[in-house]
C-alpha cells in the first residue's frame, strides 16, 4: 500500500526549486510514494494536457528503487519556499525504542531535520542537503587537516559536545589497487553492511566516524565507507551500523547501507553527520557529499 504520495517539479538546470505548478521543458517531475518503511521515488516527464506522466524508470519494488533516504525516514512531504527559491523536504523518523520506554518519555518519533532537494547534474537522481540555516546552530569549531590514518587506528575528537554536533569529514585514498574484489552477488547494500561491519577490515575500508562512542568503544554508532573494485570501476558502500549504539536491550539496532555514486579515484569521499540528542534519544542523520556544487 502506498502512503503519503508527493508529486512536484524539479529544475533540470541548477539547484533552485520551482513552483509546484511549473510545466516547461526545463523541468522534470518527481513521483514519490511511502511503502515498505521507506520513501521511494521515480523521475519522469509530465504532460498536463493529457495528464500523462512518462517515467524514466518505474517502481520496481525489488530493492533497487531510488529512495530519499536509506535509513529511518518515512512519510515525507515537500513544499516550495518561494522566498529563497528552494524545495524543502520534511520526513518522519520512526521510533526505535520499545513501547514501555515511549510511555516513560511521553512521546514517540520525531520530524527530521529539513533538507533542500534538487536534481543531480546527471538528471538521474535527487540530491539532498541540510538547510543552510542549520549552520547557524554551530558554536564551537574543532578541526583537523591532513591527518594520516593507519589501518585500524582511531583518532579521538575532543573539545565538542558529542551529543549535539555537526560533523564534516573528507577522506582521500592514496591507492585502491588492493581494494577487495566486488562479488556480483552483492546487490543488497544493507545486507552487505551487516556482513561487513565496522570491525571487519579490508584493504580499502572501513573508514569513517564513530559517533557517541564510549571510552572503551563497546558502545558506538559506526558510520563508514568501504571501496570495492569491480571489472570496470570502483564501488563505494556507505554503512550506518547501530548494532552497538546502546547497551540497553530495548531499542532497535538496525544496520543501514547504500551504494554511493562517486569515483573514489578522482573525488574525495566525504560525509556530513548531524547528531542531535533529545530526551534520552539520539538522532544521527548522515549525508554523503558528492557533486553538489
PDB file of C-alpha atoms in Angstrom:
ATOM      1  CA  UNK A   1       0.000   0.000   0.000  1.00  0.00           C
ATOM      2  CA  UNK A   2       1.242   3.473  -0.906  1.00  0.00           C
ATOM      3  CA  UNK A   3       1.169   6.213   1.704  1.00  0.00           C
ATOM      4  CA  UNK A   4       1.856   9.951   1.657  1.00  0.00           C
ATOM      5  CA  UNK A   5       2.325  10.392  -2.121  1.00  0.00           C
ATOM      6  CA  UNK A   6       4.020  13.536  -3.388  1.00  0.00           C
ATOM      7  CA  UNK A   7       4.283  14.939  -6.929  1.00  0.00           C
ATOM      8  CA  UNK A   8       6.304  18.018  -7.834  1.00  0.00           C
ATOM      9  CA  UNK A   9       8.650  19.518 -10.453  1.00  0.00           C
ATOM     10  CA  UNK A  10      12.415  19.981 -10.192  1.00  0.00           C
ATOM     11  CA  UNK A  11      14.632  22.127 -12.383  1.00  0.00           C
ATOM     12  CA  UNK A  12      16.949  20.364 -14.824  1.00  0.00           C
ATOM     13  CA  UNK A  13      19.286  23.356 -14.717  1.00  0.00           C
ATOM     14  CA  UNK A  14      20.646  24.188 -11.276  1.00  0.00           C
ATOM     15  CA  UNK A  15      19.711  23.721  -7.631  1.00  0.00           C
ATOM     16  CA  UNK A  16      16.921  26.280  -7.383  1.00  0.00           C
ATOM     17  CA  UNK A  17      13.473  24.952  -6.638  1.00  0.00           C
ATOM     18  CA  UNK A  18      10.481  25.729  -8.854  1.00  0.00           C
ATOM     19  CA  UNK A  19       6.807  26.427  -8.224  1.00  0.00           C
ATOM     20  CA  UNK A  20       4.645  23.335  -7.864  1.00  0.00           C
ATOM     21  CA  UNK A  21       2.613  24.458 -10.878  1.00  0.00           C
ATOM     22  CA  UNK A  22       5.666  24.775 -13.163  1.00  0.00           C
ATOM     23  CA  UNK A  23       5.309  22.980 -16.501  1.00  0.00           C
ATOM     24  CA  UNK A  24       8.004  23.601 -19.104  1.00  0.00           C
ATOM     25  CA  UNK A  25      10.911  21.979 -20.902  1.00  0.00           C
ATOM     26  CA  UNK A  26      13.284  22.992 -18.116  1.00  0.00           C
ATOM     27  CA  UNK A  27      11.668  20.737 -15.508  1.00  0.00           C
ATOM     28  CA  UNK A  28      11.270  17.084 -14.681  1.00  0.00           C
ATOM     29  CA  UNK A  29       8.717  15.724 -12.244  1.00  0.00           C
ATOM     30  CA  UNK A  30       9.121  13.546  -9.179  1.00  0.00           C
ATOM     31  CA  UNK A  31       6.553  10.993  -8.033  1.00  0.00           C
ATOM     32  CA  UNK A  32       7.238   9.817  -4.501  1.00  0.00           C
ATOM     33  CA  UNK A  33       5.451   7.116  -2.503  1.00  0.00           C
ATOM     34  CA  UNK A  34       5.975   5.734   1.005  1.00  0.00           C
ATOM     35  CA  UNK A  35       5.904   1.947   1.318  1.00  0.00           C
ATOM     36  CA  UNK A  36       7.941  -0.872   2.872  1.00  0.00           C
ATOM     37  CA  UNK A  37       9.168   1.550   5.584  1.00  0.00           C
ATOM     38  CA  UNK A  38      10.975   3.733   3.027  1.00  0.00           C
ATOM     39  CA  UNK A  39      10.278   6.691   0.761  1.00  0.00           C
ATOM     40  CA  UNK A  40      10.728   5.694  -2.886  1.00  0.00           C
ATOM     41  CA  UNK A  41      10.589   7.925  -5.948  1.00  0.00           C
ATOM     42  CA  UNK A  42      10.722   7.938  -9.740  1.00  0.00           C
ATOM     43  CA  UNK A  43      11.628  10.706 -12.178  1.00  0.00           C
ATOM     44  CA  UNK A  44       9.805  11.473 -15.390  1.00  0.00           C
ATOM     45  CA  UNK A  45       8.097  13.971 -17.659  1.00  0.00           C
ATOM     46  CA  UNK A  46       4.566  15.183 -17.017  1.00  0.00           C
ATOM     47  CA  UNK A  47       2.232  16.460 -19.758  1.00  0.00           C
ATOM     48  CA  UNK A  48      -0.663  18.436 -18.316  1.00  0.00           C
ATOM     49  CA  UNK A  49      -2.814  18.444 -21.474  1.00  0.00           C
ATOM     50  CA  UNK A  50      -3.088  14.658 -21.491  1.00  0.00           C
ATOM     51  CA  UNK A  51      -2.483  14.253 -17.754  1.00  0.00           C
ATOM     52  CA  UNK A  52       0.260  11.764 -18.603  1.00  0.00           C
ATOM     53  CA  UNK A  53       3.381  11.024 -16.547  1.00  0.00           C
ATOM     54  CA  UNK A  54       6.073   9.207 -18.524  1.00  0.00           C
ATOM     55  CA  UNK A  55       8.601   7.770 -16.079  1.00  0.00           C
ATOM     56  CA  UNK A  56      12.300   7.292 -16.747  1.00  0.00           C
ATOM     57  CA  UNK A  57      12.256   4.076 -14.700  1.00  0.00           C
ATOM     58  CA  UNK A  58       9.168   2.735 -12.935  1.00  0.00           C
ATOM     59  CA  UNK A  59       8.873   1.496  -9.357  1.00  0.00           C
ATOM     60  CA  UNK A  60      10.378  -1.994  -9.325  1.00  0.00           C
ATOM     61  CA  UNK A  61       9.782  -2.984  -5.694  1.00  0.00           C
ATOM     62  CA  UNK A  62      12.869  -5.206  -5.757  1.00  0.00           C
ATOM     63  CA  UNK A  63      15.215  -3.205  -3.548  1.00  0.00           C
ATOM     64  CA  UNK A  64      16.705  -1.181  -6.405  1.00  0.00           C
ATOM     65  CA  UNK A  65      14.216   1.708  -6.392  1.00  0.00           C
ATOM     66  CA  UNK A  66      15.525   5.227  -5.892  1.00  0.00           C
ATOM     67  CA  UNK A  67      14.969   6.407  -2.317  1.00  0.00           C
ATOM     68  CA  UNK A  68      15.095   9.688  -0.469  1.00  0.00           C
ATOM     69  CA  UNK A  69      16.889   8.043   2.435  1.00  0.00           C
ATOM     70  CA  UNK A  70      18.339   4.606   3.145  1.00  0.00           C
ATOM     71  CA  UNK A  71      17.836   4.867   6.902  1.00  0.00           C
ATOM     72  CA  UNK A  72      14.974   5.622   9.254  1.00  0.00           C
ATOM     73  CA  UNK A  73      12.906   8.113   7.225  1.00  0.00           C
ATOM     74  CA  UNK A  74       9.256   7.880   6.179  1.00  0.00           C
ATOM     75  CA  UNK A  75       6.028   9.678   5.207  1.00  0.00           C
ATOM     76  CA  UNK A  76       7.816  12.752   3.874  1.00  0.00           C
ATOM     77  CA  UNK A  77       6.385  15.782   2.090  1.00  0.00           C
ATOM     78  CA  UNK A  78       7.934  18.701   0.237  1.00  0.00           C
ATOM     79  CA  UNK A  79       6.974  22.328  -0.220  1.00  0.00           C
ATOM     80  CA  UNK A  80       8.315  25.192  -2.310  1.00  0.00           C
ATOM     81  CA  UNK A  81       9.968  28.055  -0.421  1.00  0.00           C
ATOM     82  CA  UNK A  82       9.288  30.959  -2.787  1.00  0.00           C
ATOM     83  CA  UNK A  83      11.343  33.388  -0.705  1.00  0.00           C
ATOM     84  CA  UNK A  84      14.599  31.505  -1.203  1.00  0.00           C
ATOM     85  CA  UNK A  85      13.688  29.603  -4.386  1.00  0.00           C
ATOM     86  CA  UNK A  86      14.194  26.150  -2.949  1.00  0.00           C
ATOM     87  CA  UNK A  87      12.187  22.993  -2.376  1.00  0.00           C
ATOM     88  CA  UNK A  88      12.250  21.763   1.216  1.00  0.00           C
ATOM     89  CA  UNK A  89      11.792  18.167   2.346  1.00  0.00           C
ATOM     90  CA  UNK A  90      10.462  17.055   5.732  1.00  0.00           C
ATOM     91  CA  UNK A  91      10.213  13.448   6.903  1.00  0.00           C
ATOM     92  CA  UNK A  92       9.258  11.346   9.882  1.00  0.00           C
ATOM     93  CA  UNK A  93      11.889   9.463  11.880  1.00  0.00           C
ATOM     94  CA  UNK A  94      10.126   6.408  13.250  1.00  0.00           C
ATOM     95  CA  UNK A  95      10.601   5.485  16.895  1.00  0.00           C
ATOM     96  CA  UNK A  96      13.239   2.834  17.657  1.00  0.00           C
ATOM     97  CA  UNK A  97      12.542   2.483  21.392  1.00  0.00           C
ATOM     98  CA  UNK A  98      10.105  -0.069  22.781  1.00  0.00           C
ATOM     99  CA  UNK A  99       6.589   0.887  23.865  1.00  0.00           C
ATOM    100  CA  UNK A 100       7.441   0.907  27.580  1.00  0.00           C
ATOM    101  CA  UNK A 101      10.199   3.473  27.061  1.00  0.00           C
ATOM    102  CA  UNK A 102       7.924   5.534  24.816  1.00  0.00           C
ATOM    103  CA  UNK A 103       5.372   5.797  27.620  1.00  0.00           C
ATOM    104  CA  UNK A 104       8.094   6.918  30.051  1.00  0.00           C
ATOM    105  CA  UNK A 105       9.277   9.621  27.656  1.00  0.00           C
ATOM    106  CA  UNK A 106       5.792  10.739  26.759  1.00  0.00           C
ATOM    107  CA  UNK A 107       6.484  10.877  23.030  1.00  0.00           C
ATOM    108  CA  UNK A 108       7.368   8.648  20.071  1.00  0.00           C
ATOM    109  CA  UNK A 109       9.144   9.548  16.840  1.00  0.00           C
ATOM    110  CA  UNK A 110      10.174  12.987  15.582  1.00  0.00           C
ATOM    111  CA  UNK A 111      10.467  15.128  12.475  1.00  0.00           C
ATOM    112  CA  UNK A 112      13.732  15.002  10.583  1.00  0.00           C
ATOM    113  CA  UNK A 113      15.968  17.979  10.011  1.00  0.00           C
ATOM    114  CA  UNK A 114      14.631  19.836   6.933  1.00  0.00           C
ATOM    115  CA  UNK A 115      16.584  19.420   3.713  1.00  0.00           C
ATOM    116  CA  UNK A 116      16.786  21.117   0.353  1.00  0.00           C
ATOM    117  CA  UNK A 117      16.170  18.777  -2.556  1.00  0.00           C
ATOM    118  CA  UNK A 118      17.151  19.183  -6.213  1.00  0.00           C
ATOM    119  CA  UNK A 119      18.067  17.204  -9.317  1.00  0.00           C
ATOM    120  CA  UNK A 120      21.616  15.901  -9.746  1.00  0.00           C
ATOM    121  CA  UNK A 121      23.790  17.067 -12.638  1.00  0.00           C
ATOM    122  CA  UNK A 122      23.232  13.728 -14.380  1.00  0.00           C
ATOM    123  CA  UNK A 123      19.459  14.086 -14.098  1.00  0.00           C
ATOM    124  CA  UNK A 124      19.209  10.518 -12.839  1.00  0.00           C
ATOM    125  CA  UNK A 125      18.637  11.061  -9.118  1.00  0.00           C
ATOM    126  CA  UNK A 126      17.798  13.649  -6.477  1.00  0.00           C
ATOM    127  CA  UNK A 127      20.339  15.328  -4.209  1.00  0.00           C
ATOM    128  CA  UNK A 128      19.585  16.458  -0.649  1.00  0.00           C
ATOM    129  CA  UNK A 129      21.442  18.674   1.794  1.00  0.00           C
ATOM    130  CA  UNK A 130      20.569  20.176   5.205  1.00  0.00           C
ATOM    131  CA  UNK A 131      19.117  23.681   5.061  1.00  0.00           C
ATOM    132  CA  UNK A 132      21.781  26.380   5.313  1.00  0.00           C
ATOM    133  CA  UNK A 133      20.053  27.723   8.435  1.00  0.00           C
ATOM    134  CA  UNK A 134      21.257  24.628  10.320  1.00  0.00           C
ATOM    135  CA  UNK A 135      24.797  26.016  10.201  1.00  0.00           C
ATOM    136  CA  UNK A 136      23.725  28.951  12.377  1.00  0.00           C
ATOM    137  CA  UNK A 137      23.491  26.474  15.268  1.00  0.00           C
ATOM    138  CA  UNK A 138      27.233  25.898  15.141  1.00  0.00           C
ATOM    139  CA  UNK A 139      29.077  27.405  18.109  1.00  0.00           C
ATOM    140  CA  UNK A 140      32.411  25.711  18.856  1.00  0.00           C
ATOM    141  CA  UNK A 141      34.591  24.689  15.930  1.00  0.00           C
ATOM    142  CA  UNK A 142      37.148  21.889  16.154  1.00  0.00           C
ATOM    143  CA  UNK A 143      39.066  20.999  13.008  1.00  0.00           C
ATOM    144  CA  UNK A 144      41.867  18.757  11.767  1.00  0.00           C
ATOM    145  CA  UNK A 145      43.588  18.785   8.393  1.00  0.00           C
ATOM    146  CA  UNK A 146      45.897  16.386   6.578  1.00  0.00           C
ATOM    147  CA  UNK A 147      45.693  13.653   9.187  1.00  0.00           C
ATOM    148  CA  UNK A 148      47.055  10.310   8.013  1.00  0.00           C
ATOM    149  CA  UNK A 149      45.113   7.382   9.429  1.00  0.00           C
ATOM    150  CA  UNK A 150      46.696   3.963   9.655  1.00  0.00           C
ATOM    151  CA  UNK A 151      44.598   0.855   9.191  1.00  0.00           C
ATOM    152  CA  UNK A 152      42.729   0.015  12.404  1.00  0.00           C
ATOM    153  CA  UNK A 153      43.587   3.333  14.085  1.00  0.00           C
ATOM    154  CA  UNK A 154      41.115   5.630  15.863  1.00  0.00           C
ATOM    155  CA  UNK A 155      41.510   9.414  16.166  1.00  0.00           C
ATOM    156  CA  UNK A 156      39.549  10.878  19.070  1.00  0.00           C
ATOM    157  CA  UNK A 157      37.999  14.312  18.518  1.00  0.00           C
ATOM    158  CA  UNK A 158      37.750  16.253  21.772  1.00  0.00           C
ATOM    159  CA  UNK A 159      36.555  19.723  22.639  1.00  0.00           C
ATOM    160  CA  UNK A 160      32.979  19.381  21.406  1.00  0.00           C
ATOM    161  CA  UNK A 161      29.667  18.228  22.842  1.00  0.00           C
ATOM    162  CA  UNK A 162      29.292  14.838  21.212  1.00  0.00           C
ATOM    163  CA  UNK A 163      25.538  14.733  21.812  1.00  0.00           C
ATOM    164  CA  UNK A 164      24.964  17.782  19.606  1.00  0.00           C
ATOM    165  CA  UNK A 165      27.361  18.078  16.709  1.00  0.00           C
ATOM    166  CA  UNK A 166      27.587  18.898  13.026  1.00  0.00           C
ATOM    167  CA  UNK A 167      30.439  16.787  11.685  1.00  0.00           C
ATOM    168  CA  UNK A 168      32.017  17.113   8.251  1.00  0.00           C
ATOM    169  CA  UNK A 169      34.855  14.842   7.212  1.00  0.00           C
ATOM    170  CA  UNK A 170      36.570  14.112   3.916  1.00  0.00           C
ATOM    171  CA  UNK A 171      38.768  11.126   3.055  1.00  0.00           C
ATOM    172  CA  UNK A 172      41.372  10.877   0.321  1.00  0.00           C
ATOM    173  CA  UNK A 173      42.613   7.385  -0.536  1.00  0.00           C
ATOM    174  CA  UNK A 174      46.214   7.001  -1.670  1.00  0.00           C
ATOM    175  CA  UNK A 175      45.712   3.761  -3.577  1.00  0.00           C
ATOM    176  CA  UNK A 176      42.901   1.381  -4.482  1.00  0.00           C
ATOM    177  CA  UNK A 177      44.888  -1.283  -6.308  1.00  0.00           C
ATOM    178  CA  UNK A 178      44.438  -3.720  -3.429  1.00  0.00           C
ATOM    179  CA  UNK A 179      40.751  -2.986  -2.843  1.00  0.00           C
ATOM    180  CA  UNK A 180      38.589  -6.029  -2.235  1.00  0.00           C
ATOM    181  CA  UNK A 181      37.035  -7.551  -5.358  1.00  0.00           C
ATOM    182  CA  UNK A 182      33.293  -6.896  -5.639  1.00  0.00           C
ATOM    183  CA  UNK A 183      31.240 -10.081  -5.833  1.00  0.00           C
ATOM    184  CA  UNK A 184      28.454  -9.706  -8.449  1.00  0.00           C
ATOM    185  CA  UNK A 185      26.013 -11.278  -5.978  1.00  0.00           C
ATOM    186  CA  UNK A 186      26.458  -8.370  -3.536  1.00  0.00           C
ATOM    187  CA  UNK A 187      23.428  -6.415  -4.713  1.00  0.00           C
ATOM    188  CA  UNK A 188      21.838  -5.640  -1.330  1.00  0.00           C
ATOM    189  CA  UNK A 189      23.834  -2.848   0.400  1.00  0.00           C
ATOM    190  CA  UNK A 190      22.011  -3.254   3.711  1.00  0.00           C
ATOM    191  CA  UNK A 191      22.848  -6.961   3.826  1.00  0.00           C
ATOM    192  CA  UNK A 192      26.438  -6.288   2.798  1.00  0.00           C
ATOM    193  CA  UNK A 193      26.835  -3.740   5.611  1.00  0.00           C
ATOM    194  CA  UNK A 194      25.521  -6.294   8.114  1.00  0.00           C
ATOM    195  CA  UNK A 195      28.039  -8.868   6.881  1.00  0.00           C
ATOM    196  CA  UNK A 196      30.988  -6.492   6.669  1.00  0.00           C
ATOM    197  CA  UNK A 197      30.579  -4.418   9.810  1.00  0.00           C
ATOM    198  CA  UNK A 198      32.966  -1.765  11.085  1.00  0.00           C
ATOM    199  CA  UNK A 199      35.037  -4.444  12.812  1.00  0.00           C
ATOM    200  CA  UNK A 200      35.739  -6.319   9.551  1.00  0.00           C
ATOM    201  CA  UNK A 201      38.890  -4.906   7.979  1.00  0.00           C
ATOM    202  CA  UNK A 202      39.855  -4.880   4.315  1.00  0.00           C
ATOM    203  CA  UNK A 203      42.427  -3.041   2.196  1.00  0.00           C
ATOM    204  CA  UNK A 204      40.042  -0.158   1.416  1.00  0.00           C
ATOM    205  CA  UNK A 205      37.879   0.147   4.486  1.00  0.00           C
ATOM    206  CA  UNK A 206      36.218   0.568   6.756  1.00  0.00           C
ATOM    207  CA  UNK A 207      36.891   4.292   7.267  1.00  0.00           C
ATOM    208  CA  UNK A 208      34.513   6.833   8.745  1.00  0.00           C
ATOM    209  CA  UNK A 209      33.405   8.047  12.163  1.00  0.00           C
ATOM    210  CA  UNK A 210      32.284   6.517  15.454  1.00  0.00           C
ATOM    211  CA  UNK A 211      29.501   8.648  16.931  1.00  0.00           C
ATOM    212  CA  UNK A 212      28.639   8.787  20.662  1.00  0.00           C
ATOM    213  CA  UNK A 213      31.313   6.215  21.404  1.00  0.00           C
ATOM    214  CA  UNK A 214      32.170   5.177  24.951  1.00  0.00           C
ATOM    215  CA  UNK A 215      35.802   5.292  26.084  1.00  0.00           C
ATOM    216  CA  UNK A 216      36.230   1.556  25.612  1.00  0.00           C
ATOM    217  CA  UNK A 217      34.260   1.650  22.319  1.00  0.00           C
ATOM    218  CA  UNK A 218      31.816  -1.005  23.498  1.00  0.00           C
ATOM    219  CA  UNK A 219      29.040   1.481  22.759  1.00  0.00           C
ATOM    220  CA  UNK A 220      29.189   3.300  19.430  1.00  0.00           C
ATOM    221  CA  UNK A 221      27.352   4.074  16.211  1.00  0.00           C
ATOM    222  CA  UNK A 222      29.665   3.479  13.270  1.00  0.00           C
ATOM    223  CA  UNK A 223      29.168   5.420  10.033  1.00  0.00           C
ATOM    224  CA  UNK A 224      31.683   4.269   7.483  1.00  0.00           C
ATOM    225  CA  UNK A 225      32.646   3.556   3.881  1.00  0.00           C
ATOM    226  CA  UNK A 226      34.203   0.661   2.004  1.00  0.00           C
ATOM    227  CA  UNK A 227      35.585   0.641  -1.512  1.00  0.00           C
ATOM    228  CA  UNK A 228      35.427  -2.428  -3.724  1.00  0.00           C
ATOM    229  CA  UNK A 229      36.855  -2.895  -7.191  1.00  0.00           C
ATOM    230  CA  UNK A 230      34.854  -4.426  -9.997  1.00  0.00           C
ATOM    231  CA  UNK A 231      35.808  -5.237 -13.561  1.00  0.00           C
ATOM    232  CA  UNK A 232      35.387  -1.731 -14.924  1.00  0.00           C
ATOM    233  CA  UNK A 233      35.265   0.631 -11.951  1.00  0.00           C
ATOM    234  CA  UNK A 234      35.080   1.001  -8.188  1.00  0.00           C
ATOM    235  CA  UNK A 235      32.027   0.609  -5.962  1.00  0.00           C
ATOM    236  CA  UNK A 236      31.636   2.677  -2.781  1.00  0.00           C
ATOM    237  CA  UNK A 237      29.493   1.292   0.034  1.00  0.00           C
ATOM    238  CA  UNK A 238      28.234   3.545   2.828  1.00  0.00           C
ATOM    239  CA  UNK A 239      27.004   1.998   6.094  1.00  0.00           C
ATOM    240  CA  UNK A 240      25.334   3.157   9.297  1.00  0.00           C
ATOM    241  CA  UNK A 241      25.739   0.462  11.931  1.00  0.00           C
ATOM    242  CA  UNK A 242      23.568   0.805  15.035  1.00  0.00           C
ATOM    243  CA  UNK A 243      24.211  -2.717  16.317  1.00  0.00           C
ATOM    244  CA  UNK A 244      26.363  -1.318  19.159  1.00  0.00           C
ATOM    245  CA  UNK A 245      24.580   2.017  19.570  1.00  0.00           C
ATOM    246  CA  UNK A 246      23.249   1.134  23.033  1.00  0.00           C
ATOM    247  CA  UNK A 247      23.944  -1.372  25.793  1.00  0.00           C
ATOM    248  CA  UNK A 248      20.205  -1.441  26.510  1.00  0.00           C
ATOM    249  CA  UNK A 249      18.206  -4.362  25.127  1.00  0.00           C
ATOM    250  CA  UNK A 250      15.057  -2.431  24.200  1.00  0.00           C
ATOM    251  CA  UNK A 251      15.976  -0.166  21.252  1.00  0.00           C
ATOM    252  CA  UNK A 252      16.047  -1.405  17.680  1.00  0.00           C
ATOM    253  CA  UNK A 253      19.626  -1.646  16.435  1.00  0.00           C
ATOM    254  CA  UNK A 254      19.366  -1.667  12.671  1.00  0.00           C
ATOM    255  CA  UNK A 255      22.189  -1.643  10.146  1.00  0.00           C
ATOM    256  CA  UNK A 256      21.570   0.519   7.063  1.00  0.00           C
ATOM    257  CA  UNK A 257      23.508   0.734   3.818  1.00  0.00           C
ATOM    258  CA  UNK A 258      23.618   2.230   0.336  1.00  0.00           C
ATOM    259  CA  UNK A 259      25.894   2.250  -2.688  1.00  0.00           C
ATOM    260  CA  UNK A 260      27.210   5.763  -3.407  1.00  0.00           C
ATOM    261  CA  UNK A 261      27.604   7.156  -6.916  1.00  0.00           C
ATOM    262  CA  UNK A 262      31.135   8.532  -6.690  1.00  0.00           C
ATOM    263  CA  UNK A 263      34.524   7.973  -8.341  1.00  0.00           C
ATOM    264  CA  UNK A 264      36.940   7.400  -5.427  1.00  0.00           C
ATOM    265  CA  UNK A 265      39.966   7.718  -7.706  1.00  0.00           C
ATOM    266  CA  UNK A 266      39.182  11.309  -8.637  1.00  0.00           C
ATOM    267  CA  UNK A 267      36.988  12.543  -5.774  1.00  0.00           C
ATOM    268  CA  UNK A 268      37.339  12.651  -2.019  1.00  0.00           C
ATOM    269  CA  UNK A 269      34.819  10.545  -0.138  1.00  0.00           C
ATOM    270  CA  UNK A 270      33.040  12.903   2.236  1.00  0.00           C
ATOM    271  CA  UNK A 271      30.194  12.838   4.704  1.00  0.00           C
ATOM    272  CA  UNK A 272      28.280  15.164   6.969  1.00  0.00           C
ATOM    273  CA  UNK A 273      26.609  13.827  10.113  1.00  0.00           C
ATOM    274  CA  UNK A 274      24.172  15.783  12.266  1.00  0.00           C
ATOM    275  CA  UNK A 275      23.958  14.420  15.805  1.00  0.00           C
ATOM    276  CA  UNK A 276      21.052  15.539  17.967  1.00  0.00           C
ATOM    277  CA  UNK A 277      20.343  14.189  21.459  1.00  0.00           C
ATOM    278  CA  UNK A 278      16.775  14.741  22.717  1.00  0.00           C
ATOM    279  CA  UNK A 279      15.350  13.363  25.968  1.00  0.00           C
ATOM    280  CA  UNK A 280      17.416  10.170  26.087  1.00  0.00           C
ATOM    281  CA  UNK A 281      17.072   9.581  22.343  1.00  0.00           C
ATOM    282  CA  UNK A 282      19.655  10.371  19.696  1.00  0.00           C
ATOM    283  CA  UNK A 283      19.073  11.134  16.035  1.00  0.00           C
ATOM    284  CA  UNK A 284      22.051  10.746  13.677  1.00  0.00           C
ATOM    285  CA  UNK A 285      21.433  11.940  10.122  1.00  0.00           C
ATOM    286  CA  UNK A 286      24.249  11.433   7.634  1.00  0.00           C
ATOM    287  CA  UNK A 287      24.716  12.764   4.105  1.00  0.00           C
ATOM    288  CA  UNK A 288      27.319  11.584   1.624  1.00  0.00           C
ATOM    289  CA  UNK A 289      28.756  14.682  -0.017  1.00  0.00           C
ATOM    290  CA  UNK A 290      29.443  14.438  -3.727  1.00  0.00           C
ATOM    291  CA  UNK A 291      28.922  16.633  -6.779  1.00  0.00           C
ATOM    292  CA  UNK A 292      26.526  19.065  -5.098  1.00  0.00           C
ATOM    293  CA  UNK A 293      28.428  22.226  -6.017  1.00  0.00           C
TER     294      UNK A 293
END
